[in-house]
PDB file of C-alpha atoms and ligand atoms in Angstrom:
ATOM      1  CA  UNK H  21    -214.548 -66.999  23.867  1.00 32.00           C
ATOM      2  CA  UNK H  22    -213.347 -68.042  20.963  1.00 33.00           C
ATOM      3  CA  UNK H  23    -210.321 -66.933  21.194  1.00 31.00           C
ATOM      4  CA  UNK H  24    -207.320 -68.429  19.467  1.00 37.00           C
ATOM      5  CA  UNK H  25    -209.307 -69.016  16.108  1.00 35.00           C
ATOM      6  CA  UNK H  26    -208.125 -66.640  14.242  1.00 37.00           C
ATOM      7  CA  UNK H  27    -210.236 -68.068  10.923  1.00 38.00           C
ATOM      8  CA  UNK H  28    -213.152 -66.434  12.720  1.00 38.00           C
ATOM      9  CA  UNK H  29    -212.016 -63.482  13.979  1.00 39.00           C
ATOM     10  CA  UNK H  30    -210.924 -63.018  10.660  1.00 40.00           C
ATOM     11  CA  UNK H  31    -214.476 -64.180   8.670  1.00 38.00           C
ATOM     12  CA  UNK H  32    -216.808 -62.127  11.749  1.00 37.00           C
ATOM     13  CA  UNK H  33    -218.037 -65.543  12.778  1.00 38.00           C
ATOM     14  CA  UNK H  34    -218.577 -66.213  16.125  1.00 41.00           C
ATOM     15  CA  UNK H  35    -218.545 -69.880  18.431  1.00 43.00           C
ATOM     16  CA  UNK H  36    -218.901 -70.726  21.573  1.00 41.00           C
ATOM     17  CA  UNK H  37    -216.964 -73.873  21.697  1.00 47.00           C
ATOM     18  CA  UNK H  38    -213.065 -75.205  20.261  1.00 47.00           C
ATOM     19  CA  UNK H  39    -214.950 -77.348  18.086  1.00 49.00           C
ATOM     20  CA  UNK H  40    -217.086 -74.981  16.676  1.00 46.00           C
ATOM     21  CA  UNK H  41    -214.374 -73.097  16.122  1.00 42.00           C
ATOM     22  CA  UNK H  42    -211.986 -75.378  14.233  1.00 49.00           C
ATOM     23  CA  UNK H  43    -215.083 -76.367  12.139  1.00 49.00           C
ATOM     24  CA  UNK H  44    -215.751 -72.542  11.167  1.00 47.00           C
ATOM     25  CA  UNK H  45    -212.029 -72.306  10.013  1.00 50.00           C
ATOM     26  CA  UNK H  46    -211.299 -75.281   8.435  1.00 49.00           C
ATOM     27  CA  UNK H  47    -214.793 -74.933   6.117  1.00 48.00           C
ATOM     28  CA  UNK H  48    -213.333 -71.196   5.476  1.00 47.00           C
ATOM     29  CA  UNK H  49    -210.100 -72.343   4.314  1.00 49.00           C
ATOM     30  CA  UNK H  50    -211.726 -75.382   2.189  1.00 47.00           C
ATOM     31  CA  UNK H  51    -213.595 -72.651   0.647  1.00 45.00           C
ATOM     32  CA  UNK H  52    -210.586 -70.271   0.445  1.00 44.00           C
ATOM     33  CA  UNK H  53    -207.781 -73.664  -0.494  1.00 44.00           C
ATOM     34  CA  UNK H  54    -209.991 -76.532  -2.473  1.00 45.00           C
ATOM     35  CA  UNK H  55    -206.395 -77.615  -3.183  1.00 47.00           C
ATOM     36  CA  UNK H  56    -206.400 -78.802   0.484  1.00 49.00           C
ATOM     37  CA  UNK H  57    -208.065 -81.419  -0.265  1.00 47.00           C
ATOM     38  CA  UNK H  58    -207.025 -84.977  -1.407  1.00 52.00           C
ATOM     39  CA  UNK H  59    -207.673 -85.944  -5.086  1.00 51.00           C
ATOM     40  CA  UNK H  60    -205.626 -89.191  -4.271  1.00 57.00           C
ATOM     41  CA  UNK H  61    -207.609 -92.252  -4.954  1.00 60.00           C
ATOM     42  CA  UNK H  62    -208.204 -94.136  -1.100  1.00 64.00           C
ATOM     43  CA  UNK H  63    -207.093 -97.092  -0.669  1.00 78.00           C
ATOM     44  CA  UNK H  64    -208.907 -99.329   2.387  1.00 91.00           C
ATOM     45  CA  UNK H  65    -207.021 -98.751   5.662  1.00 94.00           C
ATOM     46  CA  UNK H  66    -205.443-101.637   7.056  1.00 96.00           C
ATOM     47  CA  UNK H  67    -206.727 -99.937  10.474  1.00 98.00           C
ATOM     48  CA  UNK H  68    -210.589-100.203   9.374  1.00 97.00           C
ATOM     49  CA  UNK H  69    -212.467 -99.083  13.112  1.00 98.00           C
ATOM     50  CA  UNK H  70    -209.543 -96.535  13.657  1.00 98.00           C
ATOM     51  CA  UNK H  71    -210.422 -94.792  10.424  1.00 98.00           C
ATOM     52  CA  UNK H  72    -213.526 -94.417  11.194  1.00 98.00           C
ATOM     53  CA  UNK H  73    -212.926 -92.962  14.282  1.00 98.00           C
ATOM     54  CA  UNK H  74    -210.540 -90.626  12.725  1.00 98.00           C
ATOM     55  CA  UNK H  75    -213.134 -89.192   9.860  1.00 98.00           C
ATOM     56  CA  UNK H  76    -215.691 -88.624  12.458  1.00 98.00           C
ATOM     57  CA  UNK H  77    -213.545 -86.742  15.827  1.00 98.00           C
ATOM     58  CA  UNK H  78    -209.837 -86.105  14.469  1.00 98.00           C
ATOM     59  CA  UNK H  79    -210.595 -85.139   9.933  1.00 98.00           C
ATOM     60  CA  UNK H  80    -212.100 -81.605  10.894  1.00 97.00           C
ATOM     61  CA  UNK H  81    -209.056 -80.482  11.940  1.00 97.00           C
ATOM     62  CA  UNK H  82    -206.448 -82.767   9.982  1.00 98.00           C
ATOM     63  CA  UNK H  83    -207.702 -83.281   7.179  1.00 97.00           C
ATOM     64  CA  UNK H  84    -209.485 -86.808   6.349  1.00 96.00           C
ATOM     65  CA  UNK H  85    -206.113 -87.465   5.175  1.00 97.00           C
ATOM     66  CA  UNK H  86    -204.044 -86.106   8.055  1.00 98.00           C
ATOM     67  CA  UNK H  87    -201.763 -83.607   5.936  1.00 98.00           C
ATOM     68  CA  UNK H  88    -203.163 -80.883   8.581  1.00 97.00           C
ATOM     69  CA  UNK H  89    -204.556 -77.192   8.146  1.00 95.00           C
ATOM     70  CA  UNK H  90    -201.672 -74.458   7.511  1.00 94.00           C
ATOM     71  CA  UNK H  91    -201.061 -72.467  10.746  1.00 91.00           C
ATOM     72  CA  UNK H  92    -203.832 -74.593  12.836  1.00 92.00           C
ATOM     73  CA  UNK H  93    -203.649 -78.363  12.893  1.00 97.00           C
ATOM     74  CA  UNK H  94    -200.088 -80.112  12.325  1.00 98.00           C
ATOM     75  CA  UNK H  95    -200.057 -83.211   9.797  1.00 98.00           C
ATOM     76  CA  UNK H  96    -199.750 -86.254  11.065  1.00 98.00           C
ATOM     77  CA  UNK H  97    -198.390 -88.102   8.277  1.00 98.00           C
ATOM     78  CA  UNK H  98    -194.901 -88.260   9.689  1.00 97.00           C
ATOM     79  CA  UNK H  99    -194.189 -87.724  13.182  1.00 98.00           C
ATOM     80  CA  UNK H 100    -196.475 -90.876  14.907  1.00 98.00           C
ATOM     81  CA  UNK H 101    -194.608 -93.054  12.893  1.00 98.00           C
ATOM     82  CA  UNK H 102    -191.326 -91.503  14.628  1.00 97.00           C
ATOM     83  CA  UNK H 103    -192.569 -91.559  18.414  1.00 98.00           C
ATOM     84  CA  UNK H 104    -194.422 -95.352  17.523  1.00 98.00           C
ATOM     85  CA  UNK H 105    -190.995 -96.487  17.307  1.00 97.00           C
ATOM     86  CA  UNK H 106    -189.817 -95.015  20.946  1.00 97.00           C
ATOM     87  CA  UNK H 107    -191.185 -96.169  24.260  1.00 97.00           C
ATOM     88  CA  UNK H 108    -191.806 -92.069  25.585  1.00 97.00           C
ATOM     89  CA  UNK H 109    -192.780 -91.519  21.694  1.00 98.00           C
ATOM     90  CA  UNK H 110    -195.810 -93.913  22.226  1.00 98.00           C
ATOM     91  CA  UNK H 111    -196.598 -92.409  25.471  1.00 98.00           C
ATOM     92  CA  UNK H 112    -197.085 -89.274  23.779  1.00 98.00           C
ATOM     93  CA  UNK H 113    -199.333 -90.668  21.238  1.00 98.00           C
ATOM     94  CA  UNK H 114    -201.561 -91.755  24.142  1.00 98.00           C
ATOM     95  CA  UNK H 115    -201.364 -88.499  26.113  1.00 98.00           C
ATOM     96  CA  UNK H 116    -202.243 -86.613  23.308  1.00 98.00           C
ATOM     97  CA  UNK H 117    -205.251 -88.055  22.332  1.00 98.00           C
ATOM     98  CA  UNK H 118    -206.573 -88.785  25.879  1.00 98.00           C
ATOM     99  CA  UNK H 119    -205.796 -85.166  26.984  1.00 98.00           C
ATOM    100  CA  UNK H 120    -205.270 -82.529  23.798  1.00 98.00           C
ATOM    101  CA  UNK H 121    -202.163 -80.474  23.403  1.00 98.00           C
ATOM    102  CA  UNK H 122    -202.519 -76.466  23.836  1.00 96.00           C
ATOM    103  CA  UNK H 123    -199.625 -74.255  22.841  1.00 93.00           C
ATOM    104  CA  UNK H 124    -197.243 -73.127  19.890  1.00 95.00           C
ATOM    105  CA  UNK H 125    -195.667 -76.582  18.499  1.00 96.00           C
ATOM    106  CA  UNK H 126    -193.361 -77.015  15.193  1.00 95.00           C
ATOM    107  CA  UNK H 127    -193.991 -79.939  13.178  1.00 96.00           C
ATOM    108  CA  UNK H 128    -191.749 -80.528  10.021  1.00 94.00           C
ATOM    109  CA  UNK H 129    -190.676 -76.705  10.575  1.00 95.00           C
ATOM    110  CA  UNK H 130    -193.859 -75.065  10.078  1.00 96.00           C
ATOM    111  CA  UNK H 131    -195.274 -73.541  12.943  1.00 96.00           C
ATOM    112  CA  UNK H 132    -199.242 -74.001  14.562  1.00 96.00           C
ATOM    113  CA  UNK H 133    -200.529 -72.896  17.549  1.00 93.00           C
ATOM    114  CA  UNK H 134    -204.237 -73.940  18.627  1.00 93.00           C
ATOM    115  CA  UNK H 135    -206.069 -76.368  20.553  1.00 96.00           C
ATOM    116  CA  UNK H 136    -207.161 -79.866  20.606  1.00 98.00           C
ATOM    117  CA  UNK H 137    -209.064 -81.259  22.494  1.00 98.00           C
ATOM    118  CA  UNK H 138    -209.487 -84.215  24.581  1.00 98.00           C
ATOM    119  CA  UNK H 139    -210.831 -87.297  23.839  1.00 98.00           C
ATOM    120  CA  UNK H 140    -211.298 -89.210  27.308  1.00 98.00           C
ATOM    121  CA  UNK H 141    -214.998 -90.430  26.454  1.00 98.00           C
ATOM    122  CA  UNK H 142    -213.383 -92.310  23.642  1.00 98.00           C
ATOM    123  CA  UNK H 143    -212.463 -95.483  25.440  1.00 98.00           C
ATOM    124  CA  UNK H 144    -208.747 -97.069  25.316  1.00 98.00           C
ATOM    125  CA  UNK H 145    -210.060 -99.910  22.088  1.00 98.00           C
ATOM    126  CA  UNK H 146    -211.251 -96.872  20.126  1.00 98.00           C
ATOM    127  CA  UNK H 147    -208.180 -94.728  20.928  1.00 98.00           C
ATOM    128  CA  UNK H 148    -205.758 -97.510  20.296  1.00 98.00           C
ATOM    129  CA  UNK H 149    -207.501 -97.914  16.686  1.00 98.00           C
ATOM    130  CA  UNK H 150    -207.215 -94.472  15.822  1.00 98.00           C
ATOM    131  CA  UNK H 151    -203.509 -93.744  16.359  1.00 98.00           C
ATOM    132  CA  UNK H 152    -202.449 -96.906  14.748  1.00 98.00           C
ATOM    133  CA  UNK H 153    -204.519 -95.563  11.959  1.00 98.00           C
ATOM    134  CA  UNK H 154    -202.999 -92.458  11.794  1.00 98.00           C
ATOM    135  CA  UNK H 155    -199.097 -94.347  12.682  1.00 98.00           C
ATOM    136  CA  UNK H 156    -200.074 -97.185  10.189  1.00 98.00           C
ATOM    137  CA  UNK H 157    -202.227 -95.810   7.159  1.00 98.00           C
ATOM    138  CA  UNK H 158    -201.157 -92.197   7.841  1.00 98.00           C
ATOM    139  CA  UNK H 159    -197.904 -91.800   8.951  1.00 98.00           C
ATOM    140  CA  UNK H 160    -196.500 -95.510   6.969  1.00 97.00           C
ATOM    141  CA  UNK H 161    -194.407 -96.638  10.143  1.00 98.00           C
ATOM    142  CA  UNK H 162    -192.223 -99.814   9.065  1.00 96.00           C
ATOM    143  CA  UNK H 163    -194.056-102.621   9.293  1.00 93.00           C
ATOM    144  CA  UNK H 164    -191.446-103.558  12.616  1.00 96.00           C
ATOM    145  CA  UNK H 165    -193.287-101.031  14.795  1.00 98.00           C
ATOM    146  CA  UNK H 166    -195.370-102.490  17.110  1.00 98.00           C
ATOM    147  CA  UNK H 167    -199.062-101.611  16.914  1.00 98.00           C
ATOM    148  CA  UNK H 168    -200.444 -99.463  20.206  1.00 98.00           C
ATOM    149  CA  UNK H 169    -202.648-101.932  22.681  1.00 98.00           C
ATOM    150  CA  UNK H 170    -205.371-100.663  24.747  1.00 98.00           C
ATOM    151  CA  UNK H 171    -203.381-101.101  27.710  1.00 98.00           C
ATOM    152  CA  UNK H 172    -200.708 -98.663  27.100  1.00 98.00           C
ATOM    153  CA  UNK H 173    -204.086 -96.632  26.684  1.00 98.00           C
ATOM    154  CA  UNK H 174    -205.614 -97.388  29.696  1.00 98.00           C
ATOM    155  CA  UNK H 175    -201.639 -96.589  32.139  1.00 98.00           C
ATOM    156  CA  UNK H 176    -201.777 -93.347  30.743  1.00 98.00           C
ATOM    157  CA  UNK H 177    -205.416 -93.154  31.218  1.00 98.00           C
ATOM    158  CA  UNK H 178    -204.625 -93.668  35.159  1.00 98.00           C
ATOM    159  CA  UNK H 179    -202.503 -90.209  35.136  1.00 96.00           C
ATOM    160  CA  UNK H 180    -204.298 -87.569  34.213  1.00 96.00           C
ATOM    161  CA  UNK H 181    -202.733 -84.115  32.391  1.00 97.00           C
ATOM    162  CA  UNK H 182    -203.350 -80.723  30.933  1.00 97.00           C
ATOM    163  CA  UNK H 183    -202.756 -80.234  27.231  1.00 97.00           C
ATOM    164  CA  UNK H 184    -200.385 -77.699  28.633  1.00 97.00           C
ATOM    165  CA  UNK H 185    -197.889 -80.136  30.383  1.00 97.00           C
ATOM    166  CA  UNK H 186    -198.950 -82.523  26.840  1.00 98.00           C
ATOM    167  CA  UNK H 187    -197.326 -79.920  24.895  1.00 97.00           C
ATOM    168  CA  UNK H 188    -194.263 -79.548  27.436  1.00 97.00           C
ATOM    169  CA  UNK H 189    -193.813 -83.582  27.325  1.00 97.00           C
ATOM    170  CA  UNK H 190    -193.848 -83.495  23.410  1.00 97.00           C
ATOM    171  CA  UNK H 191    -189.893 -81.085  23.225  1.00 96.00           C
ATOM    172  CA  UNK H 192    -188.280 -84.167  25.372  1.00 96.00           C
ATOM    173  CA  UNK H 193    -189.523 -86.815  22.942  1.00 97.00           C
ATOM    174  CA  UNK H 194    -188.442 -84.888  20.410  1.00 96.00           C
ATOM    175  CA  UNK H 195    -185.195 -83.768  21.412  1.00 96.00           C
ATOM    176  CA  UNK H 196    -184.490 -87.698  22.197  1.00 96.00           C
ATOM    177  CA  UNK H 197    -185.986 -88.904  18.964  1.00 95.00           C
ATOM    178  CA  UNK H 198    -183.440 -85.986  17.234  1.00 93.00           C
ATOM    179  CA  UNK H 199    -186.486 -84.673  15.848  1.00 90.00           C
TER     180      UNK H 199
HETATM  181  C1  LIG G 218    -210.062 -79.301  16.800  1.00 65.52           C
HETATM  182  C2  LIG G 218    -208.649 -79.047  15.530  1.00 65.52           C
HETATM  183  C3  LIG G 218    -208.449 -80.822  16.526  1.00 65.52           C
HETATM  184  C4  LIG G 218    -208.881 -81.878  16.179  1.00 65.52           C
HETATM  185  C5  LIG G 218    -210.976 -81.994  16.262  1.00 65.52           C
HETATM  186  C6  LIG G 218    -207.981 -82.993  16.964  1.00 65.52           C
HETATM  187  N1  LIG G 218    -206.967 -82.671  16.676  1.00 65.52           N
HETATM  188 FE1  LIG G 218    -204.964 -83.096  16.609  1.00 65.52          FE
HETATM  189  N2  LIG G 218    -203.982 -81.720  16.965  1.00 65.52           N
HETATM  190  C7  LIG G 218    -204.518 -80.852  16.731  1.00 65.52           C
HETATM  191  C8  LIG G 218    -203.641 -79.651  16.799  1.00 65.52           C
HETATM  192  C9  LIG G 218    -204.224 -78.003  17.378  1.00 65.52           C
HETATM  193  C10 LIG G 218    -202.677 -79.885  17.408  1.00 65.52           C
HETATM  194  C11 LIG G 218    -201.369 -79.314  18.302  1.00 65.52           C
HETATM  195  C12 LIG G 218    -201.221 -78.571  18.965  1.00 65.52           C
HETATM  196  C13 LIG G 218    -200.791 -77.128  19.200  1.00 65.52           C
HETATM  197  O1  LIG G 218    -200.492 -76.208  18.683  1.00 65.52           O
HETATM  198  O2  LIG G 218    -200.412 -77.332  20.615  1.00 65.52           O
HETATM  199  C14 LIG G 218    -203.142 -81.237  17.512  1.00 65.52           C
HETATM  200  C15 LIG G 218    -201.331 -82.872  17.917  1.00 65.52           C
HETATM  201  C16 LIG G 218    -201.814 -83.862  17.316  1.00 65.52           C
HETATM  202  C17 LIG G 218    -200.961 -84.195  17.250  1.00 65.52           C
HETATM  203  C18 LIG G 218    -199.418 -84.500  17.531  1.00 65.52           C
HETATM  204  C19 LIG G 218    -198.670 -84.359  16.624  1.00 65.52           C
HETATM  205  C20 LIG G 218    -196.993 -84.046  17.152  1.00 65.52           C
HETATM  206  O3  LIG G 218    -196.801 -83.893  16.299  1.00 65.52           O
HETATM  207  O4  LIG G 218    -196.743 -84.387  18.092  1.00 65.52           O
HETATM  208  C21 LIG G 218    -201.726 -85.770  16.882  1.00 65.52           C
HETATM  209  C22 LIG G 218    -201.141 -87.352  17.379  1.00 65.52           C
HETATM  210  C23 LIG G 218    -202.890 -85.450  17.095  1.00 65.52           C
HETATM  211  N3  LIG G 218    -203.048 -84.254  17.494  1.00 65.52           N
HETATM  212  C24 LIG G 218    -203.705 -86.395  16.328  1.00 65.52           C
HETATM  213  C25 LIG G 218    -205.587 -86.196  16.467  1.00 65.52           C
HETATM  214  C26 LIG G 218    -206.255 -87.108  16.428  1.00 65.52           C
HETATM  215  C27 LIG G 218    -205.932 -88.796  16.404  1.00 65.52           C
HETATM  216  C28 LIG G 218    -207.573 -86.944  17.070  1.00 65.52           C
HETATM  217  C29 LIG G 218    -209.073 -87.487  16.803  1.00 65.52           C
HETATM  218  C30 LIG G 218    -208.841 -87.760  17.997  1.00 65.52           C
HETATM  219  C31 LIG G 218    -207.401 -85.022  16.563  1.00 65.52           C
HETATM  220  N4  LIG G 218    -205.650 -85.211  16.857  1.00 65.52           N
HETATM  221  C32 LIG G 218    -207.883 -84.577  16.663  1.00 65.52           C
HETATM  222  C33 LIG G 218    -206.228 -80.307  16.681  1.00 65.52           C
HETATM  223  C34 LIG G 218    -206.629 -81.117  16.362  1.00 65.52           C
END
């Protein structure tokens, strides 16, 4: 049952999976709020392979330009750059894409509460690439930030956790970064 999808409850649409639910929610929001779509001219991404992974797997919730979906999926345009600058933050990025995230989070003082699916089915190189697209192309991390590597993803893949634990872990990362 798609209990976490308020848009489907409002619209009376029923979907079997969180992802179908999210797609329905995003479609609904996009129809009612076309301004969510960026009108900015696209520039060539630094991490083109990561951009392809992002558009195929992440844009449905986070938007093509990472601006997020109000109340459902947070923007990826600022915090990921901060995470990538610390060791614990880098591990947090890796476990988020590997294991998803579940429960209420606050990003830039706005609340989100939905379920991000896990992406263990994508390999380490694809996950490193998509995170680099997020960190450098969407969140515009400083040049001095080191790109994430497949090895960093592999290290976290050896230590499975669930999406609720990923969310709990996030609180410590934010506190350490002063966010
Ligand atoms: C079904 C919708 C959905 C999809 C698909 C999705 N996400 Fe998410 N993502 C979320 C939600 C919702 C959260 C916040 C989780 C919560 O509310 O506990 C989140 C959180 C995140 C965060 C953490 C942000 C922070 O400030 O801690 C990152 C990073 C992220 N997603 C990246 C991605 C990437 C990269 C992909 C594609 C590989 C992806 N997401 C696919 C919904 C989604």
